[in-house]
Coordinates of C-alpha atoms in Angstrom, one line a residue:
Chain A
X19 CA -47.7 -108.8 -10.6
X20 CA -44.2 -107.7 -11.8
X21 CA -45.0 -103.9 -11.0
X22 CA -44.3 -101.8 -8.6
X23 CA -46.1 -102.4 -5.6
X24 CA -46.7 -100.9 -2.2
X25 CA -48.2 -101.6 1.1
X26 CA -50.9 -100.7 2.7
X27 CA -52.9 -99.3 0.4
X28 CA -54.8 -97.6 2.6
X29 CA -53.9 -96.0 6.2
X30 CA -56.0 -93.9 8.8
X31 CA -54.1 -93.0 12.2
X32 CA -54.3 -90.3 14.9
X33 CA -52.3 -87.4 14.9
X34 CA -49.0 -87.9 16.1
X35 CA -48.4 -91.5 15.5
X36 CA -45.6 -93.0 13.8
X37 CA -46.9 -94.3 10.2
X38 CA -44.4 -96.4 7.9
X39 CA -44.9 -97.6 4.1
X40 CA -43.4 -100.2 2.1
X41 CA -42.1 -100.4 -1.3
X42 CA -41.1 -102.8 -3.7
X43 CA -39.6 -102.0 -7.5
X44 CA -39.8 -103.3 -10.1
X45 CA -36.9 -106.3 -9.7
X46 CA -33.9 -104.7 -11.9
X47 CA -34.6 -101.0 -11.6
X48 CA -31.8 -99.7 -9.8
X49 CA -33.6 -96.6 -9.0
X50 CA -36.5 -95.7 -6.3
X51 CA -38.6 -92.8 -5.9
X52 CA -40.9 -91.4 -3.2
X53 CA -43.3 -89.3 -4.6
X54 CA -46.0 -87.4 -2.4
X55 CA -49.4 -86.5 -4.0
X56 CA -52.5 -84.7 -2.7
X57 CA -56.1 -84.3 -4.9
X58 CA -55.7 -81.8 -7.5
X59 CA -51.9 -81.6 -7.7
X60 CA -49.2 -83.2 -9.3
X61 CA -46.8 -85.7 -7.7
X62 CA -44.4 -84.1 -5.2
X63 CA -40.6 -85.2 -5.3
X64 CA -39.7 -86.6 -1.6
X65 CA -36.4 -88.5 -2.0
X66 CA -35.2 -90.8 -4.5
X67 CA -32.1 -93.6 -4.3
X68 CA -29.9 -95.4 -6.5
X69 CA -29.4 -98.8 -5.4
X70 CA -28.9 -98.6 -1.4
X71 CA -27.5 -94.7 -1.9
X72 CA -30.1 -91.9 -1.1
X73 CA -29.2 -89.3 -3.5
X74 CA -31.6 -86.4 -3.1
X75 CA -34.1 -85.5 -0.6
X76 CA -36.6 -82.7 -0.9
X77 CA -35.8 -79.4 0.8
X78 CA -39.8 -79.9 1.1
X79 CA -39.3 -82.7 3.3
X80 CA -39.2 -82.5 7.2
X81 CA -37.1 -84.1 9.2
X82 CA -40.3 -86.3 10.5
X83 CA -39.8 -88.1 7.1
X84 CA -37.1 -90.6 6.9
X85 CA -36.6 -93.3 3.8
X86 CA -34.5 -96.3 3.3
X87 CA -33.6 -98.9 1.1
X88 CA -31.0 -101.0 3.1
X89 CA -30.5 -103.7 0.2
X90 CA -30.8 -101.8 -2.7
X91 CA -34.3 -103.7 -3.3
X92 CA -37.4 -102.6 -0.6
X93 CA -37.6 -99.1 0.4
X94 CA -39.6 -97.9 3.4
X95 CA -41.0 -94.5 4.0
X96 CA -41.6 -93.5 7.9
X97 CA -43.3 -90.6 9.0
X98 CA -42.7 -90.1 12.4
X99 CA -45.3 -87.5 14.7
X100 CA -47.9 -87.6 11.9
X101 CA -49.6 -84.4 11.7
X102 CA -52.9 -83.8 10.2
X103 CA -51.1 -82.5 6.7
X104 CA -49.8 -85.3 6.2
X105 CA -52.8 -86.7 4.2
X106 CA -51.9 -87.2 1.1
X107 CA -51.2 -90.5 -1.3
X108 CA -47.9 -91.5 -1.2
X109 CA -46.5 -92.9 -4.7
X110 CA -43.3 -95.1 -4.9
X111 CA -41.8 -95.2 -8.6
X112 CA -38.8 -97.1 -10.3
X113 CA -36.9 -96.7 -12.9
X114 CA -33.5 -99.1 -14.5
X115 CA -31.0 -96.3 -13.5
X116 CA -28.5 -96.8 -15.8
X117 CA -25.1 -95.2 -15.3
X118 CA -24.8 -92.5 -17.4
X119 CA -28.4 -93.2 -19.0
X120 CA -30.3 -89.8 -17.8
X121 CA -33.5 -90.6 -19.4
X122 CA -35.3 -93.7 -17.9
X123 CA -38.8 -94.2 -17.5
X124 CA -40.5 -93.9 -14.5
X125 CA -43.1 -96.5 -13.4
X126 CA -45.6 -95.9 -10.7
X127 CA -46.5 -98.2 -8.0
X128 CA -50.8 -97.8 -6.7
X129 CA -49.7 -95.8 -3.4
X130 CA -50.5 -95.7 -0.1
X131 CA -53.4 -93.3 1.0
X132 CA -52.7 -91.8 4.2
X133 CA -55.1 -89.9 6.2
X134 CA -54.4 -88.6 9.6
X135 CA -57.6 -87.8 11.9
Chain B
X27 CA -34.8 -76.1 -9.5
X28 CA -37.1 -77.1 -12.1
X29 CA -40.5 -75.4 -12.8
X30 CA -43.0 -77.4 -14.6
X31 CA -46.4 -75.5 -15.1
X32 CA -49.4 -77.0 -16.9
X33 CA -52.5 -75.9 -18.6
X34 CA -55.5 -75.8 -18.9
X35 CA -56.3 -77.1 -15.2
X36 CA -59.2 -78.5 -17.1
X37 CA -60.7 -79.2 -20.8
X38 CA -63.5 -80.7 -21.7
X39 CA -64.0 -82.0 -25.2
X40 CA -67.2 -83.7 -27.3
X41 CA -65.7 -87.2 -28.7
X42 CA -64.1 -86.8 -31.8
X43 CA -62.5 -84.0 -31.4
X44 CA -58.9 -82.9 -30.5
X45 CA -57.8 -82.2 -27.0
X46 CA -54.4 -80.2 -26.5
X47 CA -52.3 -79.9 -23.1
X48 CA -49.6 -77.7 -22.8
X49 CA -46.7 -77.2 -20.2
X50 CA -43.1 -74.9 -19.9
X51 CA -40.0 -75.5 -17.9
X52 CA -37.9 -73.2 -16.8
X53 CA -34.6 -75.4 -16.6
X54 CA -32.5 -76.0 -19.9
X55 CA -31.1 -78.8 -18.6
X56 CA -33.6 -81.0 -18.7
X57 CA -33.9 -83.0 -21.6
X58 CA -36.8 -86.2 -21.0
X59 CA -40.3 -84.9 -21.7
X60 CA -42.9 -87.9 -20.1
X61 CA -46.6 -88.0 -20.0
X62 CA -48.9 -89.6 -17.9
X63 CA -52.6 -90.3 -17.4
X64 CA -54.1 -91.2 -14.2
X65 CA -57.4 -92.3 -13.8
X66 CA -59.3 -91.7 -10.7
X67 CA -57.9 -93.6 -7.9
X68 CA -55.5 -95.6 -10.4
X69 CA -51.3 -95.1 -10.7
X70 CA -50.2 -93.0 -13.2
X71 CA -49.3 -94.8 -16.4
X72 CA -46.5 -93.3 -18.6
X73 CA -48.3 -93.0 -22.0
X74 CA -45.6 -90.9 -24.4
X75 CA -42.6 -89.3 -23.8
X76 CA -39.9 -87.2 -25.9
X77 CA -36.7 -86.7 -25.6
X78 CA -34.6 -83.1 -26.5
X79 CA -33.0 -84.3 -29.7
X80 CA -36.5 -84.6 -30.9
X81 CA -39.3 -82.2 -31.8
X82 CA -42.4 -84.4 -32.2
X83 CA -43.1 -88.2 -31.2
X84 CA -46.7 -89.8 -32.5
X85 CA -48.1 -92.7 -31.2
X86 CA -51.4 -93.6 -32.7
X87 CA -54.0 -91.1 -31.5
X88 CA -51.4 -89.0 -29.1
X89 CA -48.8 -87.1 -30.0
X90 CA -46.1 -84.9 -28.4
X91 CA -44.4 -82.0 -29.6
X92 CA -41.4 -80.0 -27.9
X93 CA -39.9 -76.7 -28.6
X94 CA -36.4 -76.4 -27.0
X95 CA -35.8 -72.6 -27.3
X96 CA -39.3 -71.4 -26.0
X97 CA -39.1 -74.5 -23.5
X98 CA -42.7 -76.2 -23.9
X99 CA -43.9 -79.1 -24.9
X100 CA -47.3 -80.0 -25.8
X101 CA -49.8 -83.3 -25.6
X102 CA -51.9 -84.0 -28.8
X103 CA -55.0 -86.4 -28.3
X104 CA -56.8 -86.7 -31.8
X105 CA -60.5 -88.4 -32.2
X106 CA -61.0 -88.3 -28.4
X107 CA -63.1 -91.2 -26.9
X108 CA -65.1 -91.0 -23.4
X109 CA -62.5 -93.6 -21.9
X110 CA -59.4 -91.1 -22.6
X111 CA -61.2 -88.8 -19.7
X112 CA -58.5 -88.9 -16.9
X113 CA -56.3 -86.8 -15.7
X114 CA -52.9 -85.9 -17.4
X115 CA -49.6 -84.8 -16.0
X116 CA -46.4 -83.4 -17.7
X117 CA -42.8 -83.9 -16.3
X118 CA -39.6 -82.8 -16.9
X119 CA -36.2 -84.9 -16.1
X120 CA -32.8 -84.1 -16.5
X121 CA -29.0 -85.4 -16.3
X122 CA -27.1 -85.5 -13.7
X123 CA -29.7 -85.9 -11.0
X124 CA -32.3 -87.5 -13.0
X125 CA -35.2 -85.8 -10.9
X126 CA -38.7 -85.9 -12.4
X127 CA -40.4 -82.9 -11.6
X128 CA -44.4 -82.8 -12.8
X129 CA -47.1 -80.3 -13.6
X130 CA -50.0 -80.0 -11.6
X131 CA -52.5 -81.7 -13.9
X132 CA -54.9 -81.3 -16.4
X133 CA -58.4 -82.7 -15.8
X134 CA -59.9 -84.2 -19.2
X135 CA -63.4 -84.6 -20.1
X136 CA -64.7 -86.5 -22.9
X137 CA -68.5 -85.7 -23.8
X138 CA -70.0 -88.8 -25.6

């Protein structure tokens, strides 16, 4: 499968764990986003990076969330202290990210259900 | 930031007919329209988008159309079939931080 893809797809754990999600783009899109979703709603900007470079992060976002993408390939999400709104599907997404190209499209990876009991 | 809002929540439609989903922004920056249709428990899939130097886009039975000044854009689904029932989601993207932000869906129904 040459799409995105992410791991697990699936993750139940007790309040106040530490949770962490993987990512993988698609191979040449420079660009990575974590997107949050829950039922009924759009998909919720997190962060997103270019390359290794984390550009933007959500004023949304607490500081129990933390993202990286050391290599510029992988990113991981953690969630650190996981509280009980924290369910929700997390979606990763890549794009080429072409310099000075504002317009790429966005491809969605299946996502990683979280629920926190 | 952006503000993408989106309606009807939800439409159903008997198949044949046409179903129409509209969304505004509040940014004039942005300047990438995108699409998407999820189905349940699938990924989104990008099905049309349209770009600001362009007022209408057609692909087969969709179609999008954008209107710059009153900043809204519209999704056209013609001859609806029961297998286009999903739900849809409008975004809005624009240069330099080439941030996505979506509506909040639009839940279709196609009645065979």
């Amino acid at each position: 499968d040459t799409g995105v893809s992410q791991d697990p797809r699936h993750k139940i754990t007790k309040r106040g764990q530490n949770v962490t999600f993987r990512c993988d783009p698609i191979s040449e899109h420079n660009r990575l986003y974590w997107y949050r979703q829950t039922l009924g709603q759009g998909p919720e900007f997190l962060t997103y990076f270019q390359n290794e470079a984390q550009l933007e992060k959500s004023r949304l976002l607490s500081d129990r969330f933390s993202a990286e993408r050391p290599k510029g390939s992988f990113s991981t999400l953690e969630i650190q202290r996981t509280e009980q709104g924290d369910s929700a599907m997390y979606l990763c997404a890549s794009s080429l990210g072409r310099s000075g190209k504002p317009d790429e499209k966005l491809f969605f990876g299946s996502g990683t259900q979280l629920s926190v009991l | 930031g952006e503000n993408v809002e989106q309606h009807p929540s939800t439409l159903s439609v008997q198949e044949g007919d046409s179903a129409v989903i509209k969304c505004t922004y509040s940014d004039s920056a942005s300047n990438y329209f995108p699409w998407y249709k999820q189905e349940l428990g699938k990924r989104p899939q990008l099905i049309i988008d349209i770009r600001s130097n362009v007022g209408e886009k057609k692909d087969q039975r969709i179609a999008v159309t954008l209107n710059k000044t009153a900043k809204h854009f519209s999704l056209h689904i013609t001859e609806t079939q029961p297998e286009d029932s999903a739900v849809y989601f409008c975004a809005a993207s624009g240069w330099p931080g080439n941030q996505f932000y979506f509506g909040t869906g639009t839940s279709l129904t196609v009645i065979p």
